[in-house]
PDB file of C-alpha atoms in Angstrom:
ATOM      1  CA  MET Q   1       0.000   0.000   0.000  1.00 43.00           C
ATOM      2  CA  PRO Q   2       2.613   2.678   0.808  1.00 47.00           C
ATOM      3  CA  PRO Q   3       3.978   2.957  -2.735  1.00 48.00           C
ATOM      4  CA  GLN Q   4       0.803   4.705  -3.864  1.00 50.00           C
ATOM      5  CA  LEU Q   5       1.665   8.218  -2.235  1.00 49.00           C
ATOM      6  CA  PRO Q   6       3.963   9.633  -4.930  1.00 50.00           C
ATOM      7  CA  PRO Q   7       1.242  10.049  -7.512  1.00 50.00           C
ATOM      8  CA  GLN Q   8      -0.480  12.778  -5.291  1.00 50.00           C
ATOM      9  CA  GLN Q   9       2.456  15.305  -5.447  1.00 51.00           C
ATOM     10  CA  PRO Q  10       1.914  16.672  -9.034  1.00 50.00           C
ATOM     11  CA  MET Q  11      -0.949  18.939  -7.832  1.00 53.00           C
ATOM     12  CA  PRO Q  12       1.169  22.061  -6.920  1.00 49.00           C
ATOM     13  CA  PRO Q  13       2.358  22.738 -10.468  1.00 50.00           C
ATOM     14  CA  GLN Q  14      -1.119  23.971 -11.246  1.00 50.00           C
ATOM     15  CA  LEU Q  15      -0.393  27.449  -9.630  1.00 47.00           C
ATOM     16  CA  PRO Q  16       1.632  28.864 -12.487  1.00 49.00           C
ATOM     17  CA  PRO Q  17      -1.297  28.855 -14.845  1.00 49.00           C
ATOM     18  CA  GLN Q  18      -2.974  31.460 -12.548  1.00 49.00           C
ATOM     19  CA  GLN Q  19      -0.101  34.008 -13.055  1.00 49.00           C
ATOM     20  CA  PRO Q  20      -0.702  34.841 -16.740  1.00 48.00           C
ATOM     21  CA  MET Q  21      -3.634  37.034 -15.754  1.00 52.00           C
ATOM     22  CA  PRO Q  22      -1.494  40.249 -15.187  1.00 47.00           C
ATOM     23  CA  PRO Q  23      -0.151  40.316 -18.740  1.00 49.00           C
ATOM     24  CA  GLN Q  24      -3.621  41.398 -19.793  1.00 50.00           C
ATOM     25  CA  LEU Q  25      -2.879  44.915 -18.443  1.00 47.00           C
ATOM     26  CA  PRO Q  26      -0.611  46.004 -21.303  1.00 47.00           C
ATOM     27  CA  PRO Q  27      -3.483  45.977 -23.749  1.00 49.00           C
ATOM     28  CA  GLN Q  28      -5.168  48.593 -21.522  1.00 49.00           C
ATOM     29  CA  GLN Q  29      -2.142  50.970 -21.635  1.00 50.00           C
ATOM     30  CA  PRO Q  30      -2.468  51.977 -25.314  1.00 48.00           C
ATOM     31  CA  MET Q  31      -5.405  54.183 -24.322  1.00 52.00           C
ATOM     32  CA  PRO Q  32      -3.224  57.234 -23.340  1.00 46.00           C
ATOM     33  CA  PRO Q  33      -1.661  57.458 -26.808  1.00 49.00           C
ATOM     34  CA  GLN Q  34      -5.052  58.735 -27.947  1.00 51.00           C
ATOM     35  CA  LEU Q  35      -4.362  62.097 -26.202  1.00 47.00           C
ATOM     36  CA  PRO Q  36      -1.920  63.441 -28.812  1.00 47.00           C
ATOM     37  CA  PRO Q  37      -4.689  63.714 -31.397  1.00 49.00           C
ATOM     38  CA  GLN Q  38      -6.500  66.039 -28.928  1.00 50.00           C
ATOM     39  CA  GLN Q  39      -3.438  68.326 -28.444  1.00 50.00           C
ATOM     40  CA  PRO Q  40      -3.554  69.927 -31.921  1.00 48.00           C
ATOM     41  CA  MET Q  41      -6.438  72.063 -30.689  1.00 53.00           C
ATOM     42  CA  PRO Q  42      -4.179  74.595 -28.821  1.00 50.00           C
ATOM     43  CA  PRO Q  43      -2.129  75.382 -31.968  1.00 49.00           C
ATOM     44  CA  GLN Q  44      -5.241  77.101 -33.296  1.00 51.00           C
ATOM     45  CA  LEU Q  45      -4.716  79.914 -30.722  1.00 46.00           C
ATOM     46  CA  PRO Q  46      -1.605  81.439 -32.383  1.00 47.00           C
ATOM     47  CA  PRO Q  47      -3.520  82.287 -35.562  1.00 46.00           C
ATOM     48  CA  THR Q  48      -6.097  84.079 -33.401  1.00 45.00           C
ATOM     49  CA  THR Q  49      -3.343  85.925 -31.555  1.00 44.00           C
ATOM     50  CA  ALA Q  50      -1.639  86.762 -34.814  1.00 42.00           C
ATOM     51  CA  ASN Q  51      -4.817  88.362 -36.081  1.00 45.00           C
ATOM     52  CA  ALA Q  52      -4.932  90.498 -32.951  1.00 42.00           C
ATOM     53  CA  THR Q  53      -1.364  91.611 -33.442  1.00 44.00           C
ATOM     54  CA  THR Q  54      -2.031  92.572 -37.035  1.00 45.00           C
ATOM     55  CA  ALA Q  55      -4.352  95.249 -35.656  1.00 45.00           C
ATOM     56  CA  ALA Q  56      -1.358  96.862 -33.934  1.00 46.00           C
ATOM     57  CA  PRO Q  57      -0.165  98.552 -37.154  1.00 48.00           C
ATOM     58  CA  THR Q  58      -3.515 100.340 -37.192  1.00 47.00           C
ATOM     59  CA  THR Q  59      -2.665 101.731 -33.779  1.00 46.00           C
ATOM     60  CA  ALA Q  60       0.770 102.656 -35.070  1.00 44.00           C
ATOM     61  CA  ASN Q  61      -0.841 104.556 -37.921  1.00 49.00           C
ATOM     62  CA  ALA Q  62      -2.787 106.565 -35.356  1.00 46.00           C
ATOM     63  CA  THR Q  63       0.415 107.474 -33.560  1.00 48.00           C
ATOM     64  CA  THR Q  64       2.009 108.719 -36.769  1.00 51.00           C
ATOM     65  CA  ALA Q  65      -0.653 111.418 -36.903  1.00 51.00           C
ATOM     66  CA  ALA Q  66       0.426 112.730 -33.471  1.00 52.00           C
ATOM     67  CA  PRO Q  67       3.306 114.897 -34.777  1.00 53.00           C
ATOM     68  CA  THR Q  68       0.911 116.677 -37.134  1.00 54.00           C
ATOM     69  CA  THR Q  69      -1.534 117.330 -34.305  1.00 51.00           C
ATOM     70  CA  ALA Q  70       1.213 118.537 -31.949  1.00 51.00           C
ATOM     71  CA  ALA Q  71       2.545 121.021 -34.498  1.00 50.00           C
ATOM     72  CA  THR Q  72      -0.726 122.826 -35.055  1.00 44.00           C
ATOM     73  CA  PRO Q  73      -1.320 124.531 -31.662  1.00 49.00           C
ATOM     74  CA  LYS Q  74       0.350 127.916 -31.187  1.00 52.00           C
ATOM     75  CA  PRO Q  75       2.759 128.295 -28.248  1.00 51.00           C
ATOM     76  CA  GLU Q  76       1.182 129.797 -25.172  1.00 52.00           C
ATOM     77  CA  PRO Q  77       2.962 132.204 -22.812  1.00 52.00           C
ATOM     78  CA  THR Q  78       4.215 130.790 -19.555  1.00 51.00           C
ATOM     79  CA  PRO Q  79       3.606 132.548 -16.238  1.00 52.00           C
ATOM     80  CA  PRO Q  80       6.057 135.429 -15.844  1.00 56.00           C
ATOM     81  CA  ALA Q  81       9.017 135.043 -13.539  1.00 67.00           C
ATOM     82  CA  ASN Q  82      10.072 137.534 -10.890  1.00 83.00           C
ATOM     83  CA  LEU Q  83      11.990 140.635 -11.865  1.00 88.00           C
ATOM     84  CA  THR Q  84      15.676 140.098 -11.166  1.00 92.00           C
ATOM     85  CA  VAL Q  85      18.451 142.699 -11.286  1.00 95.00           C
ATOM     86  CA  GLY Q  86      21.351 141.723 -13.519  1.00 95.00           C
ATOM     87  CA  ASN Q  87      24.945 142.977 -13.508  1.00 95.00           C
ATOM     88  CA  TYR Q  88      26.433 143.628 -16.957  1.00 96.00           C
ATOM     89  CA  THR Q  89      29.815 145.080 -17.975  1.00 94.00           C
ATOM     90  CA  LEU Q  90      31.684 146.006 -21.149  1.00 94.00           C
ATOM     91  CA  LYS Q  91      35.458 146.253 -21.547  1.00 91.00           C
ATOM     92  CA  SER Q  92      37.610 147.929 -24.133  1.00 88.00           C
ATOM     93  CA  GLU Q  93      41.343 147.860 -24.773  1.00 86.00           C
ATOM     94  CA  LYS Q  94      41.818 150.437 -22.035  1.00 85.00           C
ATOM     95  CA  GLY Q  95      39.748 148.529 -19.488  1.00 88.00           C
ATOM     96  CA  LEU Q  96      36.236 148.708 -18.147  1.00 92.00           C
ATOM     97  CA  CYS Q  97      34.069 151.137 -20.128  1.00 93.00           C
ATOM     98  CA  LEU Q  98      30.464 150.396 -19.067  1.00 95.00           C
ATOM     99  CA  MET Q  99      28.674 149.080 -15.985  1.00 95.00           C
ATOM    100  CA  ALA Q 100      24.941 148.422 -15.750  1.00 95.00           C
ATOM    101  CA  GLN Q 101      22.716 147.128 -12.972  1.00 95.00           C
ATOM    102  CA  LEU Q 102      19.073 146.821 -14.012  1.00 95.00           C
ATOM    103  CA  ALA Q 103      16.006 144.607 -14.306  1.00 96.00           C
ATOM    104  CA  LEU Q 104      14.308 144.442 -17.708  1.00 96.00           C
ATOM    105  CA  GLN Q 105      11.001 143.280 -19.086  1.00 95.00           C
ATOM    106  CA  ILE Q 106       9.331 143.609 -22.490  1.00 95.00           C
ATOM    107  CA  ARG Q 107       5.622 144.385 -22.333  1.00 93.00           C
ATOM    108  CA  VAL Q 108       3.005 144.283 -25.063  1.00 90.00           C
ATOM    109  CA  GLU Q 109      -0.503 145.728 -25.014  1.00 86.00           C
ATOM    110  CA  ASP Q 110      -2.551 144.371 -27.909  1.00 75.00           C
ATOM    111  CA  THR Q 111      -6.341 144.384 -28.343  1.00 69.00           C
ATOM    112  CA  GLY Q 112      -6.968 144.931 -24.669  1.00 75.00           C
ATOM    113  CA  LYS Q 113      -4.565 142.203 -23.553  1.00 80.00           C
ATOM    114  CA  THR Q 114      -1.245 142.613 -21.775  1.00 85.00           C
ATOM    115  CA  GLY Q 115       1.709 140.222 -21.808  1.00 89.00           C
ATOM    116  CA  VAL Q 116       5.222 140.494 -20.368  1.00 91.00           C
ATOM    117  CA  PHE Q 117       8.564 138.796 -20.912  1.00 94.00           C
ATOM    118  CA  ILE Q 118      11.078 139.158 -18.075  1.00 94.00           C
ATOM    119  CA  VAL Q 119      14.767 138.971 -18.897  1.00 95.00           C
ATOM    120  CA  GLN Q 120      16.554 136.438 -16.683  1.00 95.00           C
ATOM    121  CA  PRO Q 121      20.168 137.498 -15.961  1.00 95.00           C
ATOM    122  CA  VAL Q 122      21.397 133.908 -15.519  1.00 94.00           C
ATOM    123  CA  GLN Q 123      20.298 133.152 -19.082  1.00 94.00           C
ATOM    124  CA  THR Q 124      21.587 136.410 -20.574  1.00 96.00           C
ATOM    125  CA  HIS Q 125      24.911 137.086 -22.295  1.00 95.00           C
ATOM    126  CA  VAL Q 126      26.628 140.425 -22.963  1.00 96.00           C
ATOM    127  CA  LYS Q 127      27.834 141.525 -26.375  1.00 94.00           C
ATOM    128  CA  GLY Q 128      28.989 144.836 -27.804  1.00 94.00           C
ATOM    129  CA  GLY Q 129      31.911 147.169 -27.317  1.00 92.00           C
ATOM    130  CA  CYS Q 130      33.103 150.701 -26.618  1.00 93.00           C
ATOM    131  CA  GLU Q 131      34.602 153.330 -28.887  1.00 92.00           C
ATOM    132  CA  LYS Q 132      35.901 156.795 -28.024  1.00 91.00           C
ATOM    133  CA  SER Q 133      32.459 158.407 -27.756  1.00 92.00           C
ATOM    134  CA  THR Q 134      29.999 155.536 -28.352  1.00 94.00           C
ATOM    135  CA  ALA Q 135      29.188 152.236 -26.691  1.00 95.00           C
ATOM    136  CA  ASN Q 136      26.978 149.324 -27.705  1.00 96.00           C
ATOM    137  CA  LEU Q 137      25.482 147.175 -24.941  1.00 96.00           C
ATOM    138  CA  THR Q 138      23.592 144.176 -26.327  1.00 97.00           C
ATOM    139  CA  LEU Q 139      21.965 141.646 -24.002  1.00 97.00           C
ATOM    140  CA  THR Q 140      21.211 138.362 -25.760  1.00 96.00           C
ATOM    141  CA  PHE Q 141      19.063 135.463 -24.598  1.00 96.00           C
ATOM    142  CA  LYS Q 142      17.427 132.425 -26.169  1.00 94.00           C
ATOM    143  CA  GLU Q 143      14.267 134.307 -27.141  1.00 93.00           C
ATOM    144  CA  GLY Q 144      15.926 137.436 -28.598  1.00 95.00           C
ATOM    145  CA  PHE Q 145      18.026 140.464 -27.675  1.00 96.00           C
ATOM    146  CA  ILE Q 146      17.944 144.068 -26.337  1.00 97.00           C
ATOM    147  CA  THR Q 147      20.421 146.726 -27.514  1.00 97.00           C
ATOM    148  CA  PHE Q 148      21.319 150.075 -25.907  1.00 97.00           C
ATOM    149  CA  MET Q 149      23.379 152.588 -27.901  1.00 96.00           C
ATOM    150  CA  PHE Q 150      25.280 155.043 -25.651  1.00 96.00           C
ATOM    151  CA  ASN Q 151      26.550 158.384 -26.840  1.00 95.00           C
ATOM    152  CA  LYS Q 152      29.110 160.676 -25.163  1.00 95.00           C
ATOM    153  CA  ASN Q 153      28.559 164.355 -25.895  1.00 93.00           C
ATOM    154  CA  THR Q 154      31.620 166.343 -24.853  1.00 90.00           C
ATOM    155  CA  THR Q 155      29.972 169.668 -25.715  1.00 92.00           C
ATOM    156  CA  GLN Q 156      27.165 169.067 -23.229  1.00 92.00           C
ATOM    157  CA  ASN Q 157      29.447 167.067 -20.907  1.00 94.00           C
ATOM    158  CA  ALA Q 158      26.784 164.348 -20.835  1.00 95.00           C
ATOM    159  CA  VAL Q 159      26.331 160.642 -21.570  1.00 95.00           C
ATOM    160  CA  TYR Q 160      22.988 159.169 -22.599  1.00 96.00           C
ATOM    161  CA  VAL Q 161      21.311 156.433 -24.629  1.00 96.00           C
ATOM    162  CA  ASP Q 162      19.945 157.709 -27.926  1.00 94.00           C
ATOM    163  CA  THR Q 163      18.711 154.413 -29.413  1.00 95.00           C
ATOM    164  CA  VAL Q 164      17.038 151.316 -27.947  1.00 96.00           C
ATOM    165  CA  SER Q 165      15.987 148.282 -29.970  1.00 96.00           C
ATOM    166  CA  PHE Q 166      14.895 144.720 -29.309  1.00 96.00           C
ATOM    167  CA  SER Q 167      13.650 141.564 -30.974  1.00 95.00           C
ATOM    168  CA  LEU Q 168      11.642 138.898 -29.170  1.00 94.00           C
ATOM    169  CA  SER Q 169      10.412 135.517 -30.439  1.00 92.00           C
ATOM    170  CA  TYR Q 170       8.161 134.654 -27.533  1.00 89.00           C
ATOM    171  CA  PRO Q 171       4.331 134.606 -27.359  1.00 85.00           C
ATOM    172  CA  LEU Q 172       3.271 137.444 -25.076  1.00 80.00           C
ATOM    173  CA  ILE Q 173      -0.438 137.263 -25.952  1.00 74.00           C
ATOM    174  CA  SER Q 174      -2.368 133.980 -25.821  1.00 64.00           C
ATOM    175  CA  GLY Q 175      -4.966 133.105 -28.413  1.00 55.00           C
ATOM    176  CA  ASP Q 176      -5.527 134.382 -31.956  1.00 49.00           C
ATOM    177  CA  ASN Q 177      -6.991 137.790 -31.135  1.00 47.00           C
ATOM    178  CA  GLY Q 178      -3.719 139.722 -31.196  1.00 54.00           C
ATOM    179  CA  LYS Q 179      -2.885 141.900 -34.196  1.00 62.00           C
ATOM    180  CA  MET Q 180       0.896 141.465 -33.846  1.00 67.00           C
ATOM    181  CA  SER Q 181       2.777 138.348 -34.896  1.00 74.00           C
ATOM    182  CA  LEU Q 182       6.126 136.944 -33.826  1.00 80.00           C
ATOM    183  CA  PRO Q 183       8.799 138.109 -33.617  1.00 89.00           C
ATOM    184  CA  TYR Q 184       8.142 141.361 -31.777  1.00 91.00           C
ATOM    185  CA  VAL Q 185      10.598 143.879 -33.241  1.00 93.00           C
ATOM    186  CA  ALA Q 186      10.877 147.518 -32.119  1.00 94.00           C
ATOM    187  CA  LYS Q 187      13.318 150.423 -32.271  1.00 94.00           C
ATOM    188  CA  ASN Q 188      13.300 153.922 -30.804  1.00 94.00           C
ATOM    189  CA  GLY Q 189      16.080 156.183 -32.052  1.00 91.00           C
ATOM    190  CA  SER Q 190      15.007 159.524 -30.599  1.00 87.00           C
ATOM    191  CA  LEU Q 191      15.815 159.190 -26.933  1.00 89.00           C
ATOM    192  CA  ASP Q 192      17.760 160.912 -24.186  1.00 90.00           C
ATOM    193  CA  LEU Q 193      17.669 157.890 -21.887  1.00 93.00           C
ATOM    194  CA  PHE Q 194      19.948 157.397 -18.862  1.00 94.00           C
ATOM    195  CA  LEU Q 195      21.139 161.020 -19.074  1.00 94.00           C
ATOM    196  CA  ALA Q 196      24.044 161.768 -16.720  1.00 95.00           C
ATOM    197  CA  LYS Q 197      27.139 163.945 -16.593  1.00 95.00           C
ATOM    198  CA  VAL Q 198      30.414 162.506 -17.818  1.00 94.00           C
ATOM    199  CA  GLY Q 199      31.972 160.588 -14.932  1.00 93.00           C
ATOM    200  CA  HIS Q 200      28.616 160.332 -13.132  1.00 95.00           C
ATOM    201  CA  SER Q 201      26.206 157.408 -12.975  1.00 95.00           C
ATOM    202  CA  TYR Q 202      22.497 157.349 -13.749  1.00 96.00           C
ATOM    203  CA  SER Q 203      19.929 155.820 -11.391  1.00 95.00           C
ATOM    204  CA  CYS Q 204      16.167 155.343 -11.424  1.00 95.00           C
ATOM    205  CA  LYS Q 205      13.727 153.178  -9.511  1.00 94.00           C
ATOM    206  CA  SER Q 206      11.353 152.591 -12.403  1.00 94.00           C
ATOM    207  CA  GLU Q 207      10.798 153.900 -15.916  1.00 94.00           C
ATOM    208  CA  SER Q 208       9.183 152.740 -19.136  1.00 94.00           C
ATOM    209  CA  VAL Q 209      10.219 153.358 -22.751  1.00 94.00           C
ATOM    210  CA  PHE Q 210       7.492 153.337 -25.394  1.00 94.00           C
ATOM    211  CA  MET Q 211       8.742 151.471 -28.456  1.00 93.00           C
ATOM    212  CA  GLY Q 212       5.676 151.886 -30.669  1.00 90.00           C
ATOM    213  CA  LYS Q 213       2.853 149.532 -31.753  1.00 87.00           C
ATOM    214  CA  GLY Q 214       1.883 148.686 -28.184  1.00 89.00           C
ATOM    215  CA  LEU Q 215       5.385 147.587 -27.192  1.00 93.00           C
ATOM    216  CA  TYR Q 216       7.187 148.851 -24.095  1.00 95.00           C
ATOM    217  CA  LEU Q 217      10.533 148.277 -22.443  1.00 96.00           C
ATOM    218  CA  ASP Q 218      10.229 148.493 -18.656  1.00 96.00           C
ATOM    219  CA  ILE Q 219      13.427 149.235 -16.713  1.00 95.00           C
ATOM    220  CA  THR Q 220      13.556 149.075 -12.918  1.00 94.00           C
ATOM    221  CA  GLN Q 221      16.157 149.446 -10.165  1.00 92.00           C
ATOM    222  CA  ASP Q 222      18.744 150.592 -12.662  1.00 92.00           C
ATOM    223  CA  ARG Q 223      22.120 152.195 -12.147  1.00 94.00           C
ATOM    224  CA  ILE Q 224      24.309 152.734 -15.187  1.00 96.00           C
ATOM    225  CA  GLN Q 225      27.589 154.416 -16.002  1.00 95.00           C
ATOM    226  CA  ALA Q 226      29.375 154.572 -19.335  1.00 94.00           C
ATOM    227  CA  PHE Q 227      32.878 155.964 -19.875  1.00 93.00           C
ATOM    228  CA  ASN Q 228      35.269 157.493 -17.326  1.00 91.00           C
ATOM    229  CA  ILE Q 229      35.083 154.517 -14.966  1.00 91.00           C
ATOM    230  CA  THR Q 230      37.902 154.440 -12.421  1.00 86.00           C
ATOM    231  CA  LYS Q 231      37.141 151.155 -10.634  1.00 85.00           C
ATOM    232  CA  GLU Q 232      34.894 148.162 -11.306  1.00 85.00           C
ATOM    233  CA  TRP Q 233      31.480 148.516  -9.670  1.00 86.00           C
ATOM    234  CA  ASP Q 234      32.536 151.815  -8.181  1.00 90.00           C
ATOM    235  CA  PHE Q 235      29.870 154.103  -9.614  1.00 93.00           C
ATOM    236  CA  GLY Q 236      30.375 157.841  -9.813  1.00 92.00           C
ATOM    237  CA  THR Q 237      28.060 160.445  -8.298  1.00 93.00           C
ATOM    238  CA  SER Q 238      24.464 159.459  -8.961  1.00 92.00           C
ATOM    239  CA  ASP Q 239      22.306 161.601 -11.235  1.00 94.00           C
ATOM    240  CA  PRO Q 240      18.750 160.398 -10.470  1.00 94.00           C
ATOM    241  CA  CYS Q 241      15.935 160.423 -12.981  1.00 92.00           C
ATOM    242  CA  PRO Q 242      13.347 163.245 -12.663  1.00 89.00           C
ATOM    243  CA  ALA Q 243      10.888 160.966 -10.897  1.00 87.00           C
ATOM    244  CA  ASP Q 244      13.405 160.220  -8.130  1.00 86.00           C
ATOM    245  CA  ARG Q 245      14.632 163.760  -7.596  1.00 80.00           C
ATOM    246  CA  PRO Q 246      13.480 165.529  -4.428  1.00 80.00           C
ATOM    247  CA  ALA Q 247      10.852 168.166  -4.925  1.00 68.00           C
ATOM    248  CA  ASP Q 248      12.270 171.649  -5.526  1.00 64.00           C
ATOM    249  CA  TYR Q 249      10.201 174.191  -3.590  1.00 65.00           C
ATOM    250  CA  ARG Q 250      12.418 177.190  -4.330  1.00 70.00           C
ATOM    251  CA  VAL Q 251      10.267 178.396  -7.213  1.00 73.00           C
ATOM    252  CA  ALA Q 252       7.103 177.948  -5.210  1.00 77.00           C
ATOM    253  CA  ILE Q 253       8.590 179.860  -2.266  1.00 82.00           C
ATOM    254  CA  ALA Q 254       9.689 182.695  -4.560  1.00 82.00           C
ATOM    255  CA  VAL Q 255       6.236 182.944  -6.127  1.00 85.00           C
ATOM    256  CA  GLY Q 256       4.637 182.986  -2.680  1.00 88.00           C
ATOM    257  CA  ILE Q 257       6.895 185.801  -1.493  1.00 89.00           C
ATOM    258  CA  VAL Q 258       6.082 187.896  -4.587  1.00 89.00           C
ATOM    259  CA  LEU Q 259       2.369 187.371  -4.090  1.00 89.00           C
ATOM    260  CA  LEU Q 260       2.665 188.325  -0.427  1.00 88.00           C
ATOM    261  CA  ILE Q 261       4.492 191.577  -1.337  1.00 91.00           C
ATOM    262  CA  LEU Q 262       1.809 192.431  -3.900  1.00 89.00           C
ATOM    263  CA  ILE Q 263      -0.922 191.827  -1.332  1.00 92.00           C
ATOM    264  CA  ILE Q 264       0.853 194.089   1.193  1.00 91.00           C
ATOM    265  CA  ILE Q 265       1.226 196.820  -1.439  1.00 91.00           C
ATOM    266  CA  VAL Q 266      -2.453 196.632  -2.346  1.00 90.00           C
ATOM    267  CA  VAL Q 267      -3.542 196.778   1.295  1.00 89.00           C
ATOM    268  CA  VAL Q 268      -1.261 199.749   2.046  1.00 87.00           C
ATOM    269  CA  ALA Q 269      -2.481 201.586  -1.050  1.00 86.00           C
ATOM    270  CA  TYR Q 270      -6.076 200.967  -0.042  1.00 84.00           C
ATOM    271  CA  LEU Q 271      -5.518 202.260   3.464  1.00 84.00           C
ATOM    272  CA  LEU Q 272      -3.752 205.383   2.209  1.00 83.00           C
ATOM    273  CA  SER Q 273      -6.496 206.167  -0.262  1.00 82.00           C
ATOM    274  CA  ARG Q 274      -9.151 205.749   2.396  1.00 78.00           C
ATOM    275  CA  ARG Q 275      -7.287 208.038   4.755  1.00 75.00           C
ATOM    276  CA  LYS Q 276      -7.100 210.773   2.148  1.00 69.00           C
ATOM    277  CA  ARG Q 277     -10.816 210.567   1.613  1.00 65.00           C
ATOM    278  CA  SER Q 278     -11.517 210.869   5.324  1.00 63.00           C
ATOM    279  CA  ASP Q 279      -9.263 213.946   5.589  1.00 57.00           C
ATOM    280  CA  GLY Q 280     -11.091 215.651   2.751  1.00 55.00           C
ATOM    281  CA  TYR Q 281     -14.467 215.325   4.405  1.00 52.00           C
ATOM    282  CA  GLN Q 282     -13.178 216.916   7.576  1.00 52.00           C
ATOM    283  CA  SER Q 283     -11.974 220.027   5.699  1.00 50.00           C
ATOM    284  CA  LEU Q 284     -15.471 220.658   4.365  1.00 46.00           C
TER     285      LEU Q 284
END
């Protein structure tokens, strides 16, 4: 009986046939490769974006018109700065020949409007020169220039400015209502401006020079000397302008005294004539 046991051992080899079940999974993995056909959808976005960018040249065309629009408006005047006194000098071969301390502004009155341009000393340069009896002081700035022509008259022992001129390329009046157009150009050649004795200086707190056509040159806080200068910024005796001179009451006092004498004479004559009349009545 015992020899019959060995035939029962072949049963375990049946387990390996149960393992082939997992190899069925690989057929399920080919499903993800179907995604690549769905990815071509995003590439359609660049054409849409490209169409949007093609509209940008239209915007660029609009910007090209900006220079034309910016060139059409007329320049408007800026708010005026504060008046500032400038120091200007001229030198010749013999040394210093002219010193000037003054504040300047150009004023225009046109169709009821007023505009001013104030000369800024820090932006102003001096040109010109001195001869034996004449001097040319020209103040230049970005917007134009102002020129003073000095004359030395030895017969009258006086120095003065006989000609003033200026040119200004700056809008003093806003809008289109003004009659004058840029540049503003003016000249006055019949002046006795800054009149002083030779070796003296001229001073004035404020004065205005009419240049014609509604244009004025306003000069304030000025002190000027041309010729016969002994030391830099050492002005000679000041000859003030008529507006700054003290009032002279000598003529008025003299007229008052004469009137008082006439009144006394009339009163005395009246009293004498009345006395004669009274004496005549008594004799009758």
